[in-house]
Coordinates of C-alpha atoms in Angstrom, one line a residue:
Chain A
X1031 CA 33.1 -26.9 -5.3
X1032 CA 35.1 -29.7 -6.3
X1033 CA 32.1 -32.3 -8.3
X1034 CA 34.2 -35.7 -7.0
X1035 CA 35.5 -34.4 -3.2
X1036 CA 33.9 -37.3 -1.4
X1037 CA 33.7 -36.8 2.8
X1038 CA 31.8 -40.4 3.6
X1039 CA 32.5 -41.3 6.9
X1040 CA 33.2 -44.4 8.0
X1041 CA 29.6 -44.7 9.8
X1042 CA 28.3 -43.9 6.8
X1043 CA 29.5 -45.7 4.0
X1044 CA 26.8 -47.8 3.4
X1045 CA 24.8 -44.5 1.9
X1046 CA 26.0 -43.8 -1.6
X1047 CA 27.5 -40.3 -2.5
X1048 CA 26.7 -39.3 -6.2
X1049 CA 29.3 -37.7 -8.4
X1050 CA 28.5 -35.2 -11.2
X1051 CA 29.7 -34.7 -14.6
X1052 CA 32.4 -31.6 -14.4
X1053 CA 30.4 -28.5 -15.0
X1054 CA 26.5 -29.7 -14.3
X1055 CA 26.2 -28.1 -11.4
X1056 CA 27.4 -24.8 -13.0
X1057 CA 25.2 -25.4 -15.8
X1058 CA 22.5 -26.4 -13.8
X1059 CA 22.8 -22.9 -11.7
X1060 CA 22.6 -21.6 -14.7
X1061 CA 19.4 -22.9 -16.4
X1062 CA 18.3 -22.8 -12.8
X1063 CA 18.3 -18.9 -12.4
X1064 CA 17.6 -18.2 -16.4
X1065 CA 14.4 -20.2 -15.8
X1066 CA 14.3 -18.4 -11.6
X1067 CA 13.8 -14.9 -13.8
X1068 CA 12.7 -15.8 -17.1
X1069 CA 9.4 -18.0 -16.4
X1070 CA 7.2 -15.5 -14.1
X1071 CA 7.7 -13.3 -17.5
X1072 CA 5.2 -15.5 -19.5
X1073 CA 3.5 -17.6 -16.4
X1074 CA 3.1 -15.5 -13.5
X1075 CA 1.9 -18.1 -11.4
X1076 CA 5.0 -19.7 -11.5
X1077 CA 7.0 -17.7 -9.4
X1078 CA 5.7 -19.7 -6.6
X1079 CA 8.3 -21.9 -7.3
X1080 CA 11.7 -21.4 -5.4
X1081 CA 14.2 -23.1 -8.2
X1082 CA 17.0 -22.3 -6.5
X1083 CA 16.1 -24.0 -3.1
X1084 CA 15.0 -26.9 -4.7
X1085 CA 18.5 -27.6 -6.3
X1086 CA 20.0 -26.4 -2.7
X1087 CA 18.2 -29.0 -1.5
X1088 CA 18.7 -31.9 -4.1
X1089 CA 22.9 -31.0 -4.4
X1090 CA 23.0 -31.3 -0.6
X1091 CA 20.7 -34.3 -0.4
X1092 CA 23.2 -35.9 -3.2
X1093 CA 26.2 -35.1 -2.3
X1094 CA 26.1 -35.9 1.6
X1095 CA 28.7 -33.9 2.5
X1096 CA 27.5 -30.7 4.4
X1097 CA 30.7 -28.2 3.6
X1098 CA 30.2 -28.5 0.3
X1099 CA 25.9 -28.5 0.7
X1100 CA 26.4 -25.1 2.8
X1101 CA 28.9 -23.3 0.2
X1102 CA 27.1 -24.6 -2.1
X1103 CA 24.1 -23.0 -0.6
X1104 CA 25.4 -19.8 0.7
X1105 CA 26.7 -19.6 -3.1
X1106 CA 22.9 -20.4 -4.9
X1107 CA 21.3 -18.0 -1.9
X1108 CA 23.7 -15.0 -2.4
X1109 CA 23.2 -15.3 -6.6
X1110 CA 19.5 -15.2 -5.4
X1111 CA 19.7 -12.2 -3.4
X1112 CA 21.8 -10.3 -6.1
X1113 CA 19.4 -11.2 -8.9
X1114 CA 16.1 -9.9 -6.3
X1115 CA 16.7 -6.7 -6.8
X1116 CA 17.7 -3.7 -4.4
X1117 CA 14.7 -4.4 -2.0
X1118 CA 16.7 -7.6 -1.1
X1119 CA 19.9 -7.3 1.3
X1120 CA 22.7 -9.5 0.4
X1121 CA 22.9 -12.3 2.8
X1122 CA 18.8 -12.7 3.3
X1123 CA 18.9 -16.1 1.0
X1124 CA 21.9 -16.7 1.6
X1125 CA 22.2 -17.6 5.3
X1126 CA 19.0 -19.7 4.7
X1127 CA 20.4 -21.4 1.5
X1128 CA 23.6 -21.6 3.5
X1129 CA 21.8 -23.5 6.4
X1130 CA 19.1 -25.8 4.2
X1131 CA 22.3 -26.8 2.1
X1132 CA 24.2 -27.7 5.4
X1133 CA 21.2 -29.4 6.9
X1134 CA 19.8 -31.4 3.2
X1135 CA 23.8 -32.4 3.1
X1136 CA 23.6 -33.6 6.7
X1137 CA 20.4 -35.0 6.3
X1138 CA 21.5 -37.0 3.4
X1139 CA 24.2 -38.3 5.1
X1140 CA 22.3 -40.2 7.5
X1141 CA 19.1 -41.1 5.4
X1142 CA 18.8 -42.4 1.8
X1143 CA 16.7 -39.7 0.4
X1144 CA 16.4 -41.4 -3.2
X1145 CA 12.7 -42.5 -2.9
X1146 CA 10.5 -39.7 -4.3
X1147 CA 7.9 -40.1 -1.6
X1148 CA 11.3 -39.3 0.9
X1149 CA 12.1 -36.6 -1.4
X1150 CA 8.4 -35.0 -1.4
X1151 CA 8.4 -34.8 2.6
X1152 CA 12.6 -34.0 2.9
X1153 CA 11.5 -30.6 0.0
X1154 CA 8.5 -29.6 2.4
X1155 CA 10.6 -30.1 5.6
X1156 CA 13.2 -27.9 3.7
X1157 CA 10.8 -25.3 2.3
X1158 CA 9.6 -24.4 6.4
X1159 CA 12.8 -23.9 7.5
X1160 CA 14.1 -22.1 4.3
X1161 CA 10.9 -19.6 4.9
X1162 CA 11.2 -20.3 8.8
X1163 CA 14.7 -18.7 8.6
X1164 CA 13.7 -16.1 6.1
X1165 CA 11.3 -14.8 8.6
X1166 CA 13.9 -14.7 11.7
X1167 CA 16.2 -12.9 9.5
X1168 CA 13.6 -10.6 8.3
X1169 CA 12.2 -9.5 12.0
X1170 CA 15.1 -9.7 13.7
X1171 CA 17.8 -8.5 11.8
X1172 CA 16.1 -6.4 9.5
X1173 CA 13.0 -5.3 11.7
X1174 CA 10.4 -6.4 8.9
X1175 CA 7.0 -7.6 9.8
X1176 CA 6.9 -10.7 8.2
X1177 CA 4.0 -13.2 8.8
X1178 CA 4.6 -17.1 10.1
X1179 CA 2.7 -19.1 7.9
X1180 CA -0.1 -18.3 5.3
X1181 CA -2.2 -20.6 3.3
X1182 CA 0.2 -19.3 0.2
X1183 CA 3.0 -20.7 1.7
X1184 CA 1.2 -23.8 2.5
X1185 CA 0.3 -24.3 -1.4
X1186 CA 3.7 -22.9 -2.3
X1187 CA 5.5 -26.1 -0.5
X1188 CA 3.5 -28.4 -1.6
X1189 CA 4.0 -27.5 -5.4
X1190 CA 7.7 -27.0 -4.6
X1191 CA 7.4 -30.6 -3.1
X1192 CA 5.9 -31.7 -6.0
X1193 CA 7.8 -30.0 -8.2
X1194 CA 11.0 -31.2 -6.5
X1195 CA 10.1 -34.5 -7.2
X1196 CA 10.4 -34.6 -10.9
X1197 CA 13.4 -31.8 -10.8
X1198 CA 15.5 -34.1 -8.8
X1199 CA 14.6 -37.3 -11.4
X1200 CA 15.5 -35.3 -14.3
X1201 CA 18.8 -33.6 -12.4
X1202 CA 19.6 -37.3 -11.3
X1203 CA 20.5 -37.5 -15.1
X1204 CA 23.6 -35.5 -14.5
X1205 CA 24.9 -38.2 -11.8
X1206 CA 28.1 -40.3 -13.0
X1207 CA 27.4 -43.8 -13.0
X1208 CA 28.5 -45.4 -9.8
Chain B
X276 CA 41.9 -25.1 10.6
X277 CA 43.9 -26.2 12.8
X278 CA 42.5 -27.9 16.1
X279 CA 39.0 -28.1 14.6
X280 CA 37.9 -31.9 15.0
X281 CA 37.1 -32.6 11.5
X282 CA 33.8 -34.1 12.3
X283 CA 33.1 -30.6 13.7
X284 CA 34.5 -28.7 10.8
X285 CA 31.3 -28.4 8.8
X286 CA 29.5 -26.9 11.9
X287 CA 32.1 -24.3 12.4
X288 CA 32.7 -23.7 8.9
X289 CA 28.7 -23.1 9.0
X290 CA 29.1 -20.9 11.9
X291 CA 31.4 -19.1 10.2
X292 CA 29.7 -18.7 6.8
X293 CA 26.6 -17.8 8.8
X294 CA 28.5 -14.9 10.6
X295 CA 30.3 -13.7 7.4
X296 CA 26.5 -13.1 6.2
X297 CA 25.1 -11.7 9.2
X298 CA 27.8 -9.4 9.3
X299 CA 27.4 -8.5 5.7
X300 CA 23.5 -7.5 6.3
X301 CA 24.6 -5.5 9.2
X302 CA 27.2 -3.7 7.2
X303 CA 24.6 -2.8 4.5
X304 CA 21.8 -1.7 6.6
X305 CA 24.3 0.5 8.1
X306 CA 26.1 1.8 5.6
X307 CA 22.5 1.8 3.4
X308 CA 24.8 -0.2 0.8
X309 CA 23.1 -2.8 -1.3
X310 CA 26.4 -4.3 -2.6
X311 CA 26.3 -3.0 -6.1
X312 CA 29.6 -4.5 -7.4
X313 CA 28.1 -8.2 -6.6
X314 CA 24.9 -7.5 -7.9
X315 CA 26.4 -6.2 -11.3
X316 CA 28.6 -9.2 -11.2
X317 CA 25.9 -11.4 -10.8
X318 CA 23.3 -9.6 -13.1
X319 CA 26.0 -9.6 -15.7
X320 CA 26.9 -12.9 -15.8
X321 CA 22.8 -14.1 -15.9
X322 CA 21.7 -11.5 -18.0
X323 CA 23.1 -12.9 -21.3
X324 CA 21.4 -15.9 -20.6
X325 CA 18.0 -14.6 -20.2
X326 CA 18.3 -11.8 -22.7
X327 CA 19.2 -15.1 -25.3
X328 CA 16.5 -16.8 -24.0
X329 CA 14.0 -14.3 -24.3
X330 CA 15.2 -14.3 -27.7
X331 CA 14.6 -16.9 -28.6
X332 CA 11.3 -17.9 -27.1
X333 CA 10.4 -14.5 -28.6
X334 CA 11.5 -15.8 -31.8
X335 CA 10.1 -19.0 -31.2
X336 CA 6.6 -17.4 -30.2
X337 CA 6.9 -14.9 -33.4
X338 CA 7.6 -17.7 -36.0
X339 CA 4.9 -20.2 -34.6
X340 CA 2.3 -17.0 -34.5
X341 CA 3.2 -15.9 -38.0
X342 CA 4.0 -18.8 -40.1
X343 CA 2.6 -21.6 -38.5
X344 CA -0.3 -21.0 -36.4
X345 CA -2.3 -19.1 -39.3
X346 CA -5.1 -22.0 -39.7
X347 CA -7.9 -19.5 -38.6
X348 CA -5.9 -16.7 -40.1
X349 CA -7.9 -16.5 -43.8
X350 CA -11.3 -16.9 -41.7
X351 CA -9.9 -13.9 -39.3
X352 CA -9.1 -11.6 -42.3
X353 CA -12.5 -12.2 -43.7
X354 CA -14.5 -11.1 -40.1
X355 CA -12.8 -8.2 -39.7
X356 CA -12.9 -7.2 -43.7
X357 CA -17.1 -7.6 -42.9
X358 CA -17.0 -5.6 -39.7
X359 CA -14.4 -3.2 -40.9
X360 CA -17.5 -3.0 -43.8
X361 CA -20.2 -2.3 -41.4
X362 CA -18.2 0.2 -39.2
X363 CA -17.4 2.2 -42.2
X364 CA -21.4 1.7 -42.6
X365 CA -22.1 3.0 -39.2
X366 CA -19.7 5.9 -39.6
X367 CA -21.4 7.8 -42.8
X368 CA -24.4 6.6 -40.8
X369 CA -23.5 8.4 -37.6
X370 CA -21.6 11.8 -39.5
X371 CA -25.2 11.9 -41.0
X372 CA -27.4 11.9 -38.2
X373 CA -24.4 14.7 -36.7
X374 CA -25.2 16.7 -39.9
X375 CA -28.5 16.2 -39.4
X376 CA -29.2 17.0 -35.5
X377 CA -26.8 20.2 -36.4
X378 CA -29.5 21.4 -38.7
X379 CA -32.2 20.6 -36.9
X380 CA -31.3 22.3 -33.8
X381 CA -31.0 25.2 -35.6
X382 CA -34.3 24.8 -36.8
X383 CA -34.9 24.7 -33.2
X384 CA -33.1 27.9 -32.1
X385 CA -34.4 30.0 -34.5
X386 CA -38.2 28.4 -34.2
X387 CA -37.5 29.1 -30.2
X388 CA -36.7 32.7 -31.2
X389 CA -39.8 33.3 -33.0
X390 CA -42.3 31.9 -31.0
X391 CA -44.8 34.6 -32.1
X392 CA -44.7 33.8 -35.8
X393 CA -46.3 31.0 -37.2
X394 CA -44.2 28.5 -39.2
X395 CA -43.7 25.0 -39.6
X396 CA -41.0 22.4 -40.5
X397 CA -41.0 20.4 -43.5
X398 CA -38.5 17.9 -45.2
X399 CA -37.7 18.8 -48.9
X400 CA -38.7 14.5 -50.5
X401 CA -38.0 16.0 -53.7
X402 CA -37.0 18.3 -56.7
X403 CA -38.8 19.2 -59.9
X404 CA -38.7 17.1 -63.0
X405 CA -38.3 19.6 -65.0
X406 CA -34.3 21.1 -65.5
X407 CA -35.6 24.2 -66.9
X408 CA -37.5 25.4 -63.4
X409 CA -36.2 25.1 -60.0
X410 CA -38.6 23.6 -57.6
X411 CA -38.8 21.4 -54.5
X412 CA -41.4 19.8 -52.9
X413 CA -42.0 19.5 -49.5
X414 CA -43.6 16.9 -46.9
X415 CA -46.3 19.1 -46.0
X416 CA -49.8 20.2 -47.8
X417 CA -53.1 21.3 -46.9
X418 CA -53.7 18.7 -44.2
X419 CA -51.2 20.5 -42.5
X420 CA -52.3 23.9 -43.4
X421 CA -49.3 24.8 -45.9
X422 CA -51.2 26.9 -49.1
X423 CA -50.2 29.0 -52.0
X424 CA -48.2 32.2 -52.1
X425 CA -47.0 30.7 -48.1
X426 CA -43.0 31.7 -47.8
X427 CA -40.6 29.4 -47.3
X428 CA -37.1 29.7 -45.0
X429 CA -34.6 28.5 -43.7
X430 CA -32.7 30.1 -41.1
X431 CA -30.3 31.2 -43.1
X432 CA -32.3 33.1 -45.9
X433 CA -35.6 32.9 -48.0
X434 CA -36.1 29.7 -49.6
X435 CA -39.3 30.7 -52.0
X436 CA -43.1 30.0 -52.1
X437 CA -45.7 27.6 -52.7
X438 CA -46.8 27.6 -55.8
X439 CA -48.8 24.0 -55.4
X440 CA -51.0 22.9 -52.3
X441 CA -51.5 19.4 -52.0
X442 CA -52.9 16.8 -49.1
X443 CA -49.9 16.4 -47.8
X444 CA -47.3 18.1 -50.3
X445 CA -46.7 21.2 -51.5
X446 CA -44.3 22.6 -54.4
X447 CA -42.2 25.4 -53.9
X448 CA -40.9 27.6 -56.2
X449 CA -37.6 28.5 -55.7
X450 CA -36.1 32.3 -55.9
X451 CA -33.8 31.3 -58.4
X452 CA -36.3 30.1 -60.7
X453 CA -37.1 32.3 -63.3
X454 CA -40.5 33.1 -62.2
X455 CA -39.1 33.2 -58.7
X456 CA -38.4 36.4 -56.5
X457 CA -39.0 38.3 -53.8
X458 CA -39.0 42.1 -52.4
X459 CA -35.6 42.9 -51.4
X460 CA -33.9 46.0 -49.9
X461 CA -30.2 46.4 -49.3
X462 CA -29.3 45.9 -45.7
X463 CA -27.3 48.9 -45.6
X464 CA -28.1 51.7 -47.8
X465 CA -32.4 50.6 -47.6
X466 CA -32.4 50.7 -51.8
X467 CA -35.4 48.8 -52.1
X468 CA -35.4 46.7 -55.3
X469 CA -37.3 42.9 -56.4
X470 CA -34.7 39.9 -57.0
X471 CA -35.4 37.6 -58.9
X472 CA -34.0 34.6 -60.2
X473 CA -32.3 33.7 -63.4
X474 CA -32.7 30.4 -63.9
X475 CA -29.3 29.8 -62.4
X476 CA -28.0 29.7 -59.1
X477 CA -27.2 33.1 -58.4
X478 CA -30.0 35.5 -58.4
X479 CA -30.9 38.9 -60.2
X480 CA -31.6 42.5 -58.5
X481 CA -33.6 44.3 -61.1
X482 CA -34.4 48.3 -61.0
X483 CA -31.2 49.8 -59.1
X484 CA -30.1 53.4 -60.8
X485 CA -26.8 53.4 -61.6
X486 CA -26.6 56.6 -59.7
X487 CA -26.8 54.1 -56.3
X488 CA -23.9 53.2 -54.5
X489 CA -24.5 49.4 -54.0
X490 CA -20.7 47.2 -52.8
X491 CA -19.8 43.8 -53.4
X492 CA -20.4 42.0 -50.3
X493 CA -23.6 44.1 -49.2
X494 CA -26.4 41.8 -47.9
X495 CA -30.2 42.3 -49.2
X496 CA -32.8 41.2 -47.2
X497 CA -36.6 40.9 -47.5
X498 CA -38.6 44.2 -47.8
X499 CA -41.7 42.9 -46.6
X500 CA -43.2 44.0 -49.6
X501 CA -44.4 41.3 -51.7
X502 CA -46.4 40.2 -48.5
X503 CA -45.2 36.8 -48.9
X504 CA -41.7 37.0 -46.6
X505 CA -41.5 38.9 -43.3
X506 CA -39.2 41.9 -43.3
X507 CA -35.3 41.6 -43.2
X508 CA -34.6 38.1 -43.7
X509 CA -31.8 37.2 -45.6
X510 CA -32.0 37.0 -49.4
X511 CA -28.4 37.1 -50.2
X512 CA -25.1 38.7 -50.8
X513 CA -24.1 41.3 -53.5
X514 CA -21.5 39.0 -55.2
X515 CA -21.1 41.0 -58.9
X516 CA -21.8 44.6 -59.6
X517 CA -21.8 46.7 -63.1
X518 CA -23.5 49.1 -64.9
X519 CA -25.9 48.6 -66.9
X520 CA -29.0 50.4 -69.0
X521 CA -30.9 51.7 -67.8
X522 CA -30.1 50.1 -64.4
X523 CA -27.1 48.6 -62.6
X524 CA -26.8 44.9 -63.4
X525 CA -26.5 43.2 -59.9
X526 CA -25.8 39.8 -58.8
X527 CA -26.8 38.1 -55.4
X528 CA -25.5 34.9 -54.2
X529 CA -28.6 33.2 -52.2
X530 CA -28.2 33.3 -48.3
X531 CA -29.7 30.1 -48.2
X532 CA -27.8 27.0 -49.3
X533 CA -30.7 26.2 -52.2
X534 CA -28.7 23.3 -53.8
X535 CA -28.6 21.4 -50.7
X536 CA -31.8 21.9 -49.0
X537 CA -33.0 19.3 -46.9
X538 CA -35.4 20.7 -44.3
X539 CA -37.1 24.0 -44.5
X540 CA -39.4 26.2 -42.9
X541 CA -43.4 27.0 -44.5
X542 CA -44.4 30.5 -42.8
X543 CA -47.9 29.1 -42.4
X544 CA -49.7 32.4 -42.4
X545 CA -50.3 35.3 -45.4
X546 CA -50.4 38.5 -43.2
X547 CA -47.2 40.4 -42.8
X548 CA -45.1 39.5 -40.4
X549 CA -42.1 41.0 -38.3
X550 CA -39.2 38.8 -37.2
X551 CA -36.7 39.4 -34.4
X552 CA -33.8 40.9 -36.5
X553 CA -31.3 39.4 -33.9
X554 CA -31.9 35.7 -35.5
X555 CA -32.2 36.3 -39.5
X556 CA -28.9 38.5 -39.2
X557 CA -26.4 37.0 -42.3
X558 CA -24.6 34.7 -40.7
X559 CA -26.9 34.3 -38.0
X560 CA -27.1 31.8 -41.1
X561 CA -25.7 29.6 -37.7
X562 CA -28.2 30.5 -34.9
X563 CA -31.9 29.4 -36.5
X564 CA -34.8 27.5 -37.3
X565 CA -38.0 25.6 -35.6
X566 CA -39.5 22.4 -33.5
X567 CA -38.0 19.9 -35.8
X568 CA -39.2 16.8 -33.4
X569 CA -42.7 18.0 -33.1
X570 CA -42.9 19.6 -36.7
X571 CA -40.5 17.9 -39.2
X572 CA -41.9 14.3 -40.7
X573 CA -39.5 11.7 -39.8
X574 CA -37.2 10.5 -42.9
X575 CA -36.7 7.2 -40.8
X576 CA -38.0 5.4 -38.0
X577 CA -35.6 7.0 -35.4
X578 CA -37.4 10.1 -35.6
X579 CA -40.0 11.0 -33.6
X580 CA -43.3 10.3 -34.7
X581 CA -44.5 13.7 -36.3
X582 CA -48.1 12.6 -37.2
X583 CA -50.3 16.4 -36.8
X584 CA -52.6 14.2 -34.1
X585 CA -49.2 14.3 -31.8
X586 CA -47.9 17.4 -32.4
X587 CA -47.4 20.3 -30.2
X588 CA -50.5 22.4 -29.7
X589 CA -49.9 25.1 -31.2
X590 CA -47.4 24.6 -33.6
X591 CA -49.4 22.7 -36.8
X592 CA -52.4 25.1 -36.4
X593 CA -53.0 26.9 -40.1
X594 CA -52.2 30.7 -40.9
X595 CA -55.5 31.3 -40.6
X596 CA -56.0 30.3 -36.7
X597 CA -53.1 31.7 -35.7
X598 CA -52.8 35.1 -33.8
X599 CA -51.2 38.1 -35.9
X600 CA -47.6 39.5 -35.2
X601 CA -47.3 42.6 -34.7
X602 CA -47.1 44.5 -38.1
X603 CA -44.8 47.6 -37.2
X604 CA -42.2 49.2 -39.7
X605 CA -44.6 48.1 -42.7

C-alpha cells in the first residue's frame, strides 16, 4: 500500500486523488482497531459502530483507485475477522471489506465525494452492502440464518453515517496538501 | 499480469482477492480450522495497544477518582460514619431482641409443658437497694394475683419467693439471700436437706451427715417440702464439698442464672404442686418456660400489649381460682 501510487485516468483527472503522510494509514488502522475493541469496554452502546468500515470506506473514497481500496479493504476486513474471535471465519469481513473498498474506490473515482451530505448518503449506501454481503456470505457459504434488515441495522447506519461524517473531517487531516 | 487490460485489472485483481477468501472459508469450515497463526499475529500486534490504553484510561480514571474528583468525598465519609453509627445501633438492637425471643420461647416451651400448673410471666424492672440482701422486683402484684410466700422460676431452676405483694409489683427474695432458701433433696442419692443462701452467689446445703456420700457435680432439686416450690425443680449443682462439724459443708452453684435475670416465672398458687420431670431436668435449663406474649408486660412498644383485660383466659387467673395439680409423691 504504497500512500503516493496515483492510478487517475485520463477520464478522470479532473477528480482530485489525495495523498497521505507516510505511515497514517497504518496509524490510523491502528487507533482504528484499539478504539474497534477498547470503546464497547466502557460504552457498550458503541459497538454499533463499524470503525473499520468507515475508514474502508473513507481510504477508498480518497484515494480513487480501486486496487489499492480493495487490498486495502481485504487487509482492514481480515484484521477484523482475526480480532472477532473464533466464532468469526477468516474471510467473513474480509470479502465484504474487500468489495466496499473496491466499490468506495471506484465510486470515488467517478464522483467527488468531499461534501459531507455526499459522504452521509455514500457511508449508508456502503453500510447495506457491507451487511448485504455479510448476509450472503453468512447463508450461503456458511449456512447461517442471518436476517435481511432489522430496525438495528437501520439505526446502526444511520449513526455510522453520521459518525462517518465527522471521522472523515478529522481523517482528512492526514491528507498532504495538494 | 500479462494480457489483463489494465482498465480491467482492478476487477480481476477483485475477482481474485474474492476467490482467495472464499477459498479460505471453505478450507476452514472443512478442515474446522479457525486460522490460529493469523489470529495470534494479529491479536499480537493489537494487543499491546489496547492493553496500554486500558492502562492508561485506567490510570486516567484512577487518578481523576482518587485525587481529583473528591469534592463530595468529606460529605461522603461523614454519611456513611452516621449510618455506619446507626447500623452498629440496629445490630446490639437486633442481637438483643434474638437474646430476648431465645428466652422467651423457652418461657413458652416450658409454660406449654405445664399447662396444668398455674404460673405467670413477669419481667424483673428492678433489684433491691440494699447490697446486703438480694432481691428483685418483679412487674407483677396483686392485681395480677402474685402474693406472698408465691415461688418464683425460671426454667432453668428456682428463682425465690415473694416476700412483698404490691398493686402491680411484687419483691422477691432471692435463694441466695441470707434469709433465702428452699427444701432441697439431692437428685441422686434423695438426701433431703434445706439450702439456703449465703449472702453470696453460691448457695449453702445445711444438715448433710458427713456419713453421706454427696459428689461434686450432683444436682439438688426442690423437695416439695417447704410448700412453696413444686417437687424436683432445679436448685443447683454440688460445686464444693468438705467435711465439716457436725455436718458436711456443701456448696451449690444456683441452676438459675440469678445475676442476670430478666424474666421469670410467679407459680401463682400456694398448694403443692407436681411438675412434669421431663422439662425441669438440669439442663433442660434449655427446653422451658411460659406464654410470654400473653403473660410478660412489654419492656417496649414492640411487644404485645400484655394488659390482664387482654390476656389469655386462663392464664392471669390467681392461685386461688385455679384448679389443683395433682399432689402425688408428696
Amino acid at each position: 500500500m504504497n500512500e503516493t501510487y496515483d492510478l487517475r485516468s485520463e477520464a478522470e483527472s479532473h477528480i482530485e486523488v489525495h495523498k497521505f503522510h507516510a505511515g497514517a494509514i497504518v496509524f490510523t488502522l491502528v487507533i482504528i482497531f484499539f478504539l474497534q475493541a477498547f470503546l464497547p469496554q466502557y460504552f457498550h452502546s458503541l459497538a454499533i459502530l463499524d470503525l473499520p468500515l468507515l475508514v474502508t470506506i473513507y481510504f477508498g473514497l480518497s484515494r480513487r483507485n480501486p486496487s489499492t481500496g480493495l487490498l486495502l479493504g481485504m487487509a482492514i476486513g481480515l484484521i477484523q475477522d482475526s480480532l472477532s474471535g473464533p466464532t468469526v471465519p477468516f474471510g467473513l469481513y474480509g470479502i465484504a471489506k474487500t468489495i466496499v473498498g473496491y466499490l468506495a474506490s471506484s465510486i470515488g473515482a467517478r464522483l467527488d465525494t468531499e461534501h459531507p451530505a455526499a459522504r452521509f448518503a455514500l457511508t449508508i449506501l456502503f453500510f447495506g452492502v457491507h451487511q448485504g454481503i455479510l448476509v450472503l456470505e453468512r447463508r450461503i457459504l456458511l449456512a447461517q440464518p442471518e436476517v435481511w434488515f432489522s430496525l438495528h441495522l437501520a439505526i446502526a447506519a444511520l449513526i455510522n453515517a453520521v459518525v462517518g461524517v465527522f471521522l472523515f473531517t478529522l481523517l482528512d487531516r492526514l491528507r498532504k496538501p495538494s | 499480469m500479462v494480457g489483463v487490460p489494465s482498465r480491467h485489472k482492478s476487477l480481476f485483481l477483485l475477482g481474485a482477492m474474492i476467490l482467495l477468501q472464499v477459498m479460505m472459508l471453505a478450507y476452514q469450515i472443512r478442515r474446522d480450522s479457525q486460522g490460529r497463526l493469523l489470529r495470534v499475529w494479529t491479536v499480537g500486534a493489537i494487543s499491546p495497544f489496547e492493553r496500554a490504553g486500558s492502562y492508561g484510561i485506567g490510570g486516567v480514571k484512577d487518578t481523576w477518582g482518587h485525587y481529583f474528583a473528591l469534592q463530595n468525598t468529606s460529605r461522603d465519609n461523614e454519611q456513611l460514619r452516621h449510618e455506619n453509627d446507626v447500623l452498629k445501633l440496629q445490630v446490639m438492637q437486633l442481637q438483643s431482641r434474638v437474646s430476648e425471643a431465645e428466652r422467651l420461647e423457652r418461657l413458652l416451651n416450658f409454660r406449654q409443658a405445664q399447662q396444668q400448673v398455674p404460673m405467670l410471666g413477669a419481667r424483673v424492672i428492678g433489684w433491691g437497694a440494699d447490697s446486703g440482701t438480694r432481691t428483685i422486683y418483679i412487674d407483677r402484684g396483686e392485681h395480677d394475683g402474685v402474693h406472698r410466700n408465691m415461688g418464683v422460676i425460671t426454667p432453668d431452676g428456682i428463682v425465690g419467693k415473694v416476700i412483698e405483694s404490691f398493686a402491680n409489683t411484687s419483691e422477691v427474695l432471692l435463694i441466695t439471700d441470707k434469709d433465702g432458701g428452699a427444701g432441697a433433696m439431692l437428685a441422686d442419692s434423695r438426701i433431703q436437706s434445706p439450702v439456703g443462701g449465703t449472702g453470696e452467689p453460691l448457695l449453702e446445703m445445711k444438715y448433710v451427715a458427713n456419713d453421706d456420700d454427696v459428689k461434686v457435680g450432683e444436682l439438688a432439686v426442690t423437695s416439695g417440702m417447704d410448700r412453696i416450690f413444686p417437687r424436683d425443680l432445679p436448685v443447683g449443682t454440688v460445686s464444693e464439698v468438705k467435711p465439716g462439724n457436725p455436718f458436711k459443708w456443701i456448696r451449690l452453684q444456683p441452676a438459675a442464672n440469678l445475676e442476670r435475670l430478666e424474666e421469670v416465672i410467679v407459680l401463682t398458687t400456694l398448694q403443692p404442686l407436681d411438675l412434669k420431670k421431663d422439662t425441669v431436668a438440669p439442663d433442660a435449663n434449655r427446653t422451658a418456660i411460659d406464654d410470654p406474649a400473653a403473660q410478660i408486660k412489654p419492656a417496649s412498644p414492640a411487644l404485645p400489649s400484655t394488659k390482664p383485660g387482654t390476656q389469655k383466659p386462663g392464664t392471669e387467673k390467681p392461685a386461688a381460682d385455679k384448679p389443683k395439680a395433682p399432689t402425688a409423691n408428696r
